[in-house]
Amino acid sequence: MFWANSKLDVLESKLNIYEELSREMLTKLEAAVDKISEGNNRIAQILTKHEERIDQSSRNDELILKMFDDIKDEMSELEERLDKRVSSIEAKTEDASKTKWIMVGMATLLTFTVGLFGILQPWINNNTNKFNTEVSKNK
């Protein structure tokens, strides 16, 4: 019997050792699971922050694109207004040019007339003198 009891004692001691090892391993496994859970939570928080940043970046991109479209529309409007002003100025310039050439023509005509008058002046003076002489004789 002693032998049976001693085998039983050995088995109980080995079982106690295994239970103790199992408890230690279970404790270590629980600690590892806790650490993994904490890591997963941190990763989830980081992913959430990254998703928020990506969403904000997308909103910013859309806002920037809208601003570009608005600026493009404004530039088109400004270009149209500028084209109208340039056309108006060109029309005024053409009118001024026409007026200038008319003035040049009139000045040329006046110069020509004055020059012609200077050439004809001795003839006119002779005829005027003759006319004055005849008028004074008739009186």
mmCIF file with all atom_site columns, C-alpha atoms in Angstrom:
data_model
loop_
_atom_site.group_PDB
_atom_site.id
_atom_site.type_symbol
_atom_site.label_atom_id
_atom_site.label_alt_id
_atom_site.label_comp_id
_atom_site.label_asym_id
_atom_site.label_entity_id
_atom_site.label_seq_id
_atom_site.pdbx_PDB_ins_code
_atom_site.Cartn_x
_atom_site.Cartn_y
_atom_site.Cartn_z
_atom_site.occupancy
_atom_site.B_iso_or_equiv
_atom_site.pdbx_formal_charge
_atom_site.auth_seq_id
_atom_site.auth_comp_id
_atom_site.auth_asym_id
_atom_site.auth_atom_id
_atom_site.pdbx_PDB_model_num
ATOM 1   C CA . MET A 1 1   ? 0.000   0.000   0.000    1.00 0.00 ? 1   MET A CA 1
ATOM 2   C CA . PHE A 1 2   ? 2.797   2.212   0.688    1.00 0.00 ? 2   PHE A CA 1
ATOM 3   C CA . TRP A 1 3   ? 3.693   1.899   -2.883   1.00 0.00 ? 3   TRP A CA 1
ATOM 4   C CA . ALA A 1 4   ? 0.201   2.864   -4.054   1.00 0.00 ? 4   ALA A CA 1
ATOM 5   C CA . ASN A 1 5   ? 0.120   5.827   -1.738   1.00 0.00 ? 5   ASN A CA 1
ATOM 6   C CA . SER A 1 6   ? 3.466   7.010   -2.864   1.00 0.00 ? 6   SER A CA 1
ATOM 7   C CA . LYS A 1 7   ? 2.433   6.719   -6.509   1.00 0.00 ? 7   LYS A CA 1
ATOM 8   C CA . LEU A 1 8   ? -0.677  8.627   -5.657   1.00 0.00 ? 8   LEU A CA 1
ATOM 9   C CA . ASP A 1 9   ? 1.356   11.234  -3.824   1.00 0.00 ? 9   ASP A CA 1
ATOM 10  C CA . VAL A 1 10  ? 3.702   11.544  -6.781   1.00 0.00 ? 10  VAL A CA 1
ATOM 11  C CA . LEU A 1 11  ? 0.738   11.895  -9.130   1.00 0.00 ? 11  LEU A CA 1
ATOM 12  C CA . GLU A 1 12  ? -0.846  14.508  -6.882   1.00 0.00 ? 12  GLU A CA 1
ATOM 13  C CA . SER A 1 13  ? 2.381   16.433  -6.674   1.00 0.00 ? 13  SER A CA 1
ATOM 14  C CA . LYS A 1 14  ? 2.794   16.297  -10.452  1.00 0.00 ? 14  LYS A CA 1
ATOM 15  C CA . LEU A 1 15  ? -0.830  17.317  -10.845  1.00 0.00 ? 15  LEU A CA 1
ATOM 16  C CA . ASN A 1 16  ? -0.270  20.236  -8.482   1.00 0.00 ? 16  ASN A CA 1
ATOM 17  C CA . ILE A 1 17  ? 2.800   21.223  -10.473  1.00 0.00 ? 17  ILE A CA 1
ATOM 18  C CA . TYR A 1 18  ? 0.788   21.061  -13.727  1.00 0.00 ? 18  TYR A CA 1
ATOM 19  C CA . GLU A 1 19  ? -2.070  23.010  -12.151  1.00 0.00 ? 19  GLU A CA 1
ATOM 20  C CA . GLU A 1 20  ? 0.379   25.646  -10.986  1.00 0.00 ? 20  GLU A CA 1
ATOM 21  C CA . LEU A 1 21  ? 1.997   25.780  -14.425  1.00 0.00 ? 21  LEU A CA 1
ATOM 22  C CA . SER A 1 22  ? -1.443  25.930  -16.030  1.00 0.00 ? 22  SER A CA 1
ATOM 23  C CA . ARG A 1 23  ? -2.421  28.816  -13.754  1.00 0.00 ? 23  ARG A CA 1
ATOM 24  C CA . GLU A 1 24  ? 0.798   30.658  -14.560  1.00 0.00 ? 24  GLU A CA 1
ATOM 25  C CA . MET A 1 25  ? 0.319   30.016  -18.267  1.00 0.00 ? 25  MET A CA 1
ATOM 26  C CA . LEU A 1 26  ? -3.315  31.080  -18.033  1.00 0.00 ? 26  LEU A CA 1
ATOM 27  C CA . THR A 1 27  ? -2.253  34.245  -16.205  1.00 0.00 ? 27  THR A CA 1
ATOM 28  C CA . LYS A 1 28  ? 0.379   34.917  -18.864  1.00 0.00 ? 28  LYS A CA 1
ATOM 29  C CA . LEU A 1 29  ? -2.149  34.193  -21.621  1.00 0.00 ? 29  LEU A CA 1
ATOM 30  C CA . GLU A 1 30  ? -4.658  36.537  -20.018  1.00 0.00 ? 30  GLU A CA 1
ATOM 31  C CA . ALA A 1 31  ? -1.975  39.232  -19.747  1.00 0.00 ? 31  ALA A CA 1
ATOM 32  C CA . ALA A 1 32  ? -1.025  38.669  -23.398  1.00 0.00 ? 32  ALA A CA 1
ATOM 33  C CA . VAL A 1 33  ? -4.694  38.831  -24.440  1.00 0.00 ? 33  VAL A CA 1
ATOM 34  C CA . ASP A 1 34  ? -5.075  42.065  -22.436  1.00 0.00 ? 34  ASP A CA 1
ATOM 35  C CA . LYS A 1 35  ? -2.008  43.550  -24.118  1.00 0.00 ? 35  LYS A CA 1
ATOM 36  C CA . ILE A 1 36  ? -3.290  42.472  -27.535  1.00 0.00 ? 36  ILE A CA 1
ATOM 37  C CA . SER A 1 37  ? -6.687  44.007  -26.719  1.00 0.00 ? 37  SER A CA 1
ATOM 38  C CA . GLU A 1 38  ? -5.010  47.253  -25.655  1.00 0.00 ? 38  GLU A CA 1
ATOM 39  C CA . GLY A 1 39  ? -2.985  47.216  -28.873  1.00 0.00 ? 39  GLY A CA 1
ATOM 40  C CA . ASN A 1 40  ? -6.144  46.602  -30.905  1.00 0.00 ? 40  ASN A CA 1
ATOM 41  C CA . ASN A 1 41  ? -7.901  49.463  -29.105  1.00 0.00 ? 41  ASN A CA 1
ATOM 42  C CA . ARG A 1 42  ? -4.968  51.778  -29.817  1.00 0.00 ? 42  ARG A CA 1
ATOM 43  C CA . ILE A 1 43  ? -4.925  50.716  -33.447  1.00 0.00 ? 43  ILE A CA 1
ATOM 44  C CA . ALA A 1 44  ? -8.693  51.278  -33.641  1.00 0.00 ? 44  ALA A CA 1
ATOM 45  C CA . GLN A 1 45  ? -8.234  54.789  -32.192  1.00 0.00 ? 45  GLN A CA 1
ATOM 46  C CA . ILE A 1 46  ? -5.426  55.531  -34.636  1.00 0.00 ? 46  ILE A CA 1
ATOM 47  C CA . LEU A 1 47  ? -7.528  54.237  -37.539  1.00 0.00 ? 47  LEU A CA 1
ATOM 48  C CA . THR A 1 48  ? -10.448 56.381  -36.397  1.00 0.00 ? 48  THR A CA 1
ATOM 49  C CA . LYS A 1 49  ? -8.218  59.461  -36.284  1.00 0.00 ? 49  LYS A CA 1
ATOM 50  C CA . HIS A 1 50  ? -6.801  58.634  -39.711  1.00 0.00 ? 50  HIS A CA 1
ATOM 51  C CA . GLU A 1 51  ? -10.281 58.188  -41.140  1.00 0.00 ? 51  GLU A CA 1
ATOM 52  C CA . GLU A 1 52  ? -11.300 61.555  -39.671  1.00 0.00 ? 52  GLU A CA 1
ATOM 53  C CA . ARG A 1 53  ? -8.219  63.150  -41.218  1.00 0.00 ? 53  ARG A CA 1
ATOM 54  C CA . ILE A 1 54  ? -8.965  61.510  -44.564  1.00 0.00 ? 54  ILE A CA 1
ATOM 55  C CA . ASP A 1 55  ? -12.565 62.738  -44.396  1.00 0.00 ? 55  ASP A CA 1
ATOM 56  C CA . GLN A 1 56  ? -11.383 66.249  -43.498  1.00 0.00 ? 56  GLN A CA 1
ATOM 57  C CA . SER A 1 57  ? -8.851  66.117  -46.320  1.00 0.00 ? 57  SER A CA 1
ATOM 58  C CA . SER A 1 58  ? -11.583 65.066  -48.752  1.00 0.00 ? 58  SER A CA 1
ATOM 59  C CA . ARG A 1 59  ? -13.789 67.940  -47.592  1.00 0.00 ? 59  ARG A CA 1
ATOM 60  C CA . ASN A 1 60  ? -10.864 70.337  -47.958  1.00 0.00 ? 60  ASN A CA 1
ATOM 61  C CA . ASP A 1 61  ? -10.147 69.000  -51.451  1.00 0.00 ? 61  ASP A CA 1
ATOM 62  C CA . GLU A 1 62  ? -13.780 69.494  -52.449  1.00 0.00 ? 62  GLU A CA 1
ATOM 63  C CA . LEU A 1 63  ? -13.729 73.007  -51.018  1.00 0.00 ? 63  LEU A CA 1
ATOM 64  C CA . ILE A 1 64  ? -10.527 73.834  -52.896  1.00 0.00 ? 64  ILE A CA 1
ATOM 65  C CA . LEU A 1 65  ? -11.978 72.458  -56.143  1.00 0.00 ? 65  LEU A CA 1
ATOM 66  C CA . LYS A 1 66  ? -15.119 74.540  -55.606  1.00 0.00 ? 66  LYS A CA 1
ATOM 67  C CA . MET A 1 67  ? -12.958 77.604  -54.996  1.00 0.00 ? 67  MET A CA 1
ATOM 68  C CA . PHE A 1 68  ? -11.052 76.879  -58.228  1.00 0.00 ? 68  PHE A CA 1
ATOM 69  C CA . ASP A 1 69  ? -14.340 76.604  -60.111  1.00 0.00 ? 69  ASP A CA 1
ATOM 70  C CA . ASP A 1 70  ? -15.537 79.891  -58.597  1.00 0.00 ? 70  ASP A CA 1
ATOM 71  C CA . ILE A 1 71  ? -12.284 81.598  -59.525  1.00 0.00 ? 71  ILE A CA 1
ATOM 72  C CA . LYS A 1 72  ? -12.519 80.148  -63.031  1.00 0.00 ? 72  LYS A CA 1
ATOM 73  C CA . ASP A 1 73  ? -16.052 81.541  -63.386  1.00 0.00 ? 73  ASP A CA 1
ATOM 74  C CA . GLU A 1 74  ? -14.932 84.934  -62.079  1.00 0.00 ? 74  GLU A CA 1
ATOM 75  C CA . MET A 1 75  ? -11.995 84.942  -64.495  1.00 0.00 ? 75  MET A CA 1
ATOM 76  C CA . SER A 1 76  ? -14.358 84.159  -67.380  1.00 0.00 ? 76  SER A CA 1
ATOM 77  C CA . GLU A 1 77  ? -16.617 87.036  -66.371  1.00 0.00 ? 77  GLU A CA 1
ATOM 78  C CA . LEU A 1 78  ? -13.637 89.374  -66.050  1.00 0.00 ? 78  LEU A CA 1
ATOM 79  C CA . GLU A 1 79  ? -12.360 88.258  -69.436  1.00 0.00 ? 79  GLU A CA 1
ATOM 80  C CA . GLU A 1 80  ? -15.739 88.976  -71.028  1.00 0.00 ? 80  GLU A CA 1
ATOM 81  C CA . ARG A 1 81  ? -15.880 92.415  -69.404  1.00 0.00 ? 81  ARG A CA 1
ATOM 82  C CA . LEU A 1 82  ? -12.316 93.126  -70.486  1.00 0.00 ? 82  LEU A CA 1
ATOM 83  C CA . ASP A 1 83  ? -13.122 92.072  -74.064  1.00 0.00 ? 83  ASP A CA 1
ATOM 84  C CA . LYS A 1 84  ? -16.097 94.448  -74.073  1.00 0.00 ? 84  LYS A CA 1
ATOM 85  C CA . ARG A 1 85  ? -13.968 97.316  -72.737  1.00 0.00 ? 85  ARG A CA 1
ATOM 86  C CA . VAL A 1 86  ? -11.222 96.629  -75.275  1.00 0.00 ? 86  VAL A CA 1
ATOM 87  C CA . SER A 1 87  ? -13.799 96.572  -78.066  1.00 0.00 ? 87  SER A CA 1
ATOM 88  C CA . SER A 1 88  ? -15.241 99.859  -76.795  1.00 0.00 ? 88  SER A CA 1
ATOM 89  C CA . ILE A 1 89  ? -11.792 101.438 -76.622  1.00 0.00 ? 89  ILE A CA 1
ATOM 90  C CA . GLU A 1 90  ? -10.965 100.166 -80.114  1.00 0.00 ? 90  GLU A CA 1
ATOM 91  C CA . ALA A 1 91  ? -14.181 101.719 -81.439  1.00 0.00 ? 91  ALA A CA 1
ATOM 92  C CA . LYS A 1 92  ? -13.346 105.031 -79.736  1.00 0.00 ? 92  LYS A CA 1
ATOM 93  C CA . THR A 1 93  ? -9.797  104.850 -81.122  1.00 0.00 ? 93  THR A CA 1
ATOM 94  C CA . GLU A 1 94  ? -11.157 104.273 -84.621  1.00 0.00 ? 94  GLU A CA 1
ATOM 95  C CA . ASP A 1 95  ? -13.480 107.258 -84.223  1.00 0.00 ? 95  ASP A CA 1
ATOM 96  C CA . ALA A 1 96  ? -10.586 109.390 -82.956  1.00 0.00 ? 96  ALA A CA 1
ATOM 97  C CA . SER A 1 97  ? -8.443  108.229 -85.864  1.00 0.00 ? 97  SER A CA 1
ATOM 98  C CA . LYS A 1 98  ? -11.189 109.104 -88.341  1.00 0.00 ? 98  LYS A CA 1
ATOM 99  C CA . THR A 1 99  ? -11.550 112.512 -86.695  1.00 0.00 ? 99  THR A CA 1
ATOM 100 C CA . LYS A 1 100 ? -7.792  112.999 -86.826  1.00 0.00 ? 100 LYS A CA 1
ATOM 101 C CA . TRP A 1 101 ? -7.662  112.199 -90.546  1.00 0.00 ? 101 TRP A CA 1
ATOM 102 C CA . ILE A 1 102 ? -10.617 114.457 -91.217  1.00 0.00 ? 102 ILE A CA 1
ATOM 103 C CA . MET A 1 103 ? -8.784  117.260 -89.376  1.00 0.00 ? 103 MET A CA 1
ATOM 104 C CA . VAL A 1 104 ? -5.601  116.525 -91.329  1.00 0.00 ? 104 VAL A CA 1
ATOM 105 C CA . GLY A 1 105 ? -7.616  116.645 -94.537  1.00 0.00 ? 105 GLY A CA 1
ATOM 106 C CA . MET A 1 106 ? -9.254  119.909 -93.552  1.00 0.00 ? 106 MET A CA 1
ATOM 107 C CA . ALA A 1 107 ? -5.883  121.410 -92.562  1.00 0.00 ? 107 ALA A CA 1
ATOM 108 C CA . THR A 1 108 ? -4.453  120.288 -95.898  1.00 0.00 ? 108 THR A CA 1
ATOM 109 C CA . LEU A 1 109 ? -7.394  121.802 -97.726  1.00 0.00 ? 109 LEU A CA 1
ATOM 110 C CA . LEU A 1 110 ? -7.046  125.017 -95.727  1.00 0.00 ? 110 LEU A CA 1
ATOM 111 C CA . THR A 1 111 ? -3.299  125.115 -96.403  1.00 0.00 ? 111 THR A CA 1
ATOM 112 C CA . PHE A 1 112 ? -3.930  124.481 -100.065 1.00 0.00 ? 112 PHE A CA 1
ATOM 113 C CA . THR A 1 113 ? -6.610  127.185 -100.125 1.00 0.00 ? 113 THR A CA 1
ATOM 114 C CA . VAL A 1 114 ? -4.379  129.693 -98.334  1.00 0.00 ? 114 VAL A CA 1
ATOM 115 C CA . GLY A 1 115 ? -1.561  128.831 -100.717 1.00 0.00 ? 115 GLY A CA 1
ATOM 116 C CA . LEU A 1 116 ? -3.854  129.194 -103.695 1.00 0.00 ? 116 LEU A CA 1
ATOM 117 C CA . PHE A 1 117 ? -5.137  132.478 -102.290 1.00 0.00 ? 117 PHE A CA 1
ATOM 118 C CA . GLY A 1 118 ? -1.526  133.661 -101.972 1.00 0.00 ? 118 GLY A CA 1
ATOM 119 C CA . ILE A 1 119 ? -0.930  132.815 -105.636 1.00 0.00 ? 119 ILE A CA 1
ATOM 120 C CA . LEU A 1 120 ? -4.162  134.504 -106.687 1.00 0.00 ? 120 LEU A CA 1
ATOM 121 C CA . GLN A 1 121 ? -3.797  137.497 -104.383 1.00 0.00 ? 121 GLN A CA 1
ATOM 122 C CA . PRO A 1 122 ? -1.948  139.729 -106.895 1.00 0.00 ? 122 PRO A CA 1
ATOM 123 C CA . TRP A 1 123 ? -4.621  139.040 -109.470 1.00 0.00 ? 123 TRP A CA 1
ATOM 124 C CA . ILE A 1 124 ? -7.370  139.733 -106.896 1.00 0.00 ? 124 ILE A CA 1
ATOM 125 C CA . ASN A 1 125 ? -5.632  142.934 -105.801 1.00 0.00 ? 125 ASN A CA 1
ATOM 126 C CA . ASN A 1 126 ? -5.433  144.122 -109.403 1.00 0.00 ? 126 ASN A CA 1
ATOM 127 C CA . ASN A 1 127 ? -9.094  143.407 -109.997 1.00 0.00 ? 127 ASN A CA 1
ATOM 128 C CA . THR A 1 128 ? -10.049 145.004 -106.676 1.00 0.00 ? 128 THR A CA 1
ATOM 129 C CA . ASN A 1 129 ? -8.077  148.112 -107.506 1.00 0.00 ? 129 ASN A CA 1
ATOM 130 C CA . LYS A 1 130 ? -9.712  148.287 -110.914 1.00 0.00 ? 130 LYS A CA 1
ATOM 131 C CA . PHE A 1 131 ? -13.125 147.846 -109.310 1.00 0.00 ? 131 PHE A CA 1
ATOM 132 C CA . ASN A 1 132 ? -12.418 150.517 -106.705 1.00 0.00 ? 132 ASN A CA 1
ATOM 133 C CA . THR A 1 133 ? -11.202 152.846 -109.374 1.00 0.00 ? 133 THR A CA 1
ATOM 134 C CA . GLU A 1 134 ? -14.285 152.334 -111.487 1.00 0.00 ? 134 GLU A CA 1
ATOM 135 C CA . VAL A 1 135 ? -16.555 152.771 -108.467 1.00 0.00 ? 135 VAL A CA 1
ATOM 136 C CA . SER A 1 136 ? -14.870 156.011 -107.518 1.00 0.00 ? 136 SER A CA 1
ATOM 137 C CA . LYS A 1 137 ? -15.154 157.276 -111.098 1.00 0.00 ? 137 LYS A CA 1
ATOM 138 C CA . ASN A 1 138 ? -18.807 156.518 -111.228 1.00 0.00 ? 138 ASN A CA 1
ATOM 139 C CA . LYS A 1 139 ? -19.536 158.499 -108.116 1.00 0.00 ? 139 LYS A CA 1
#
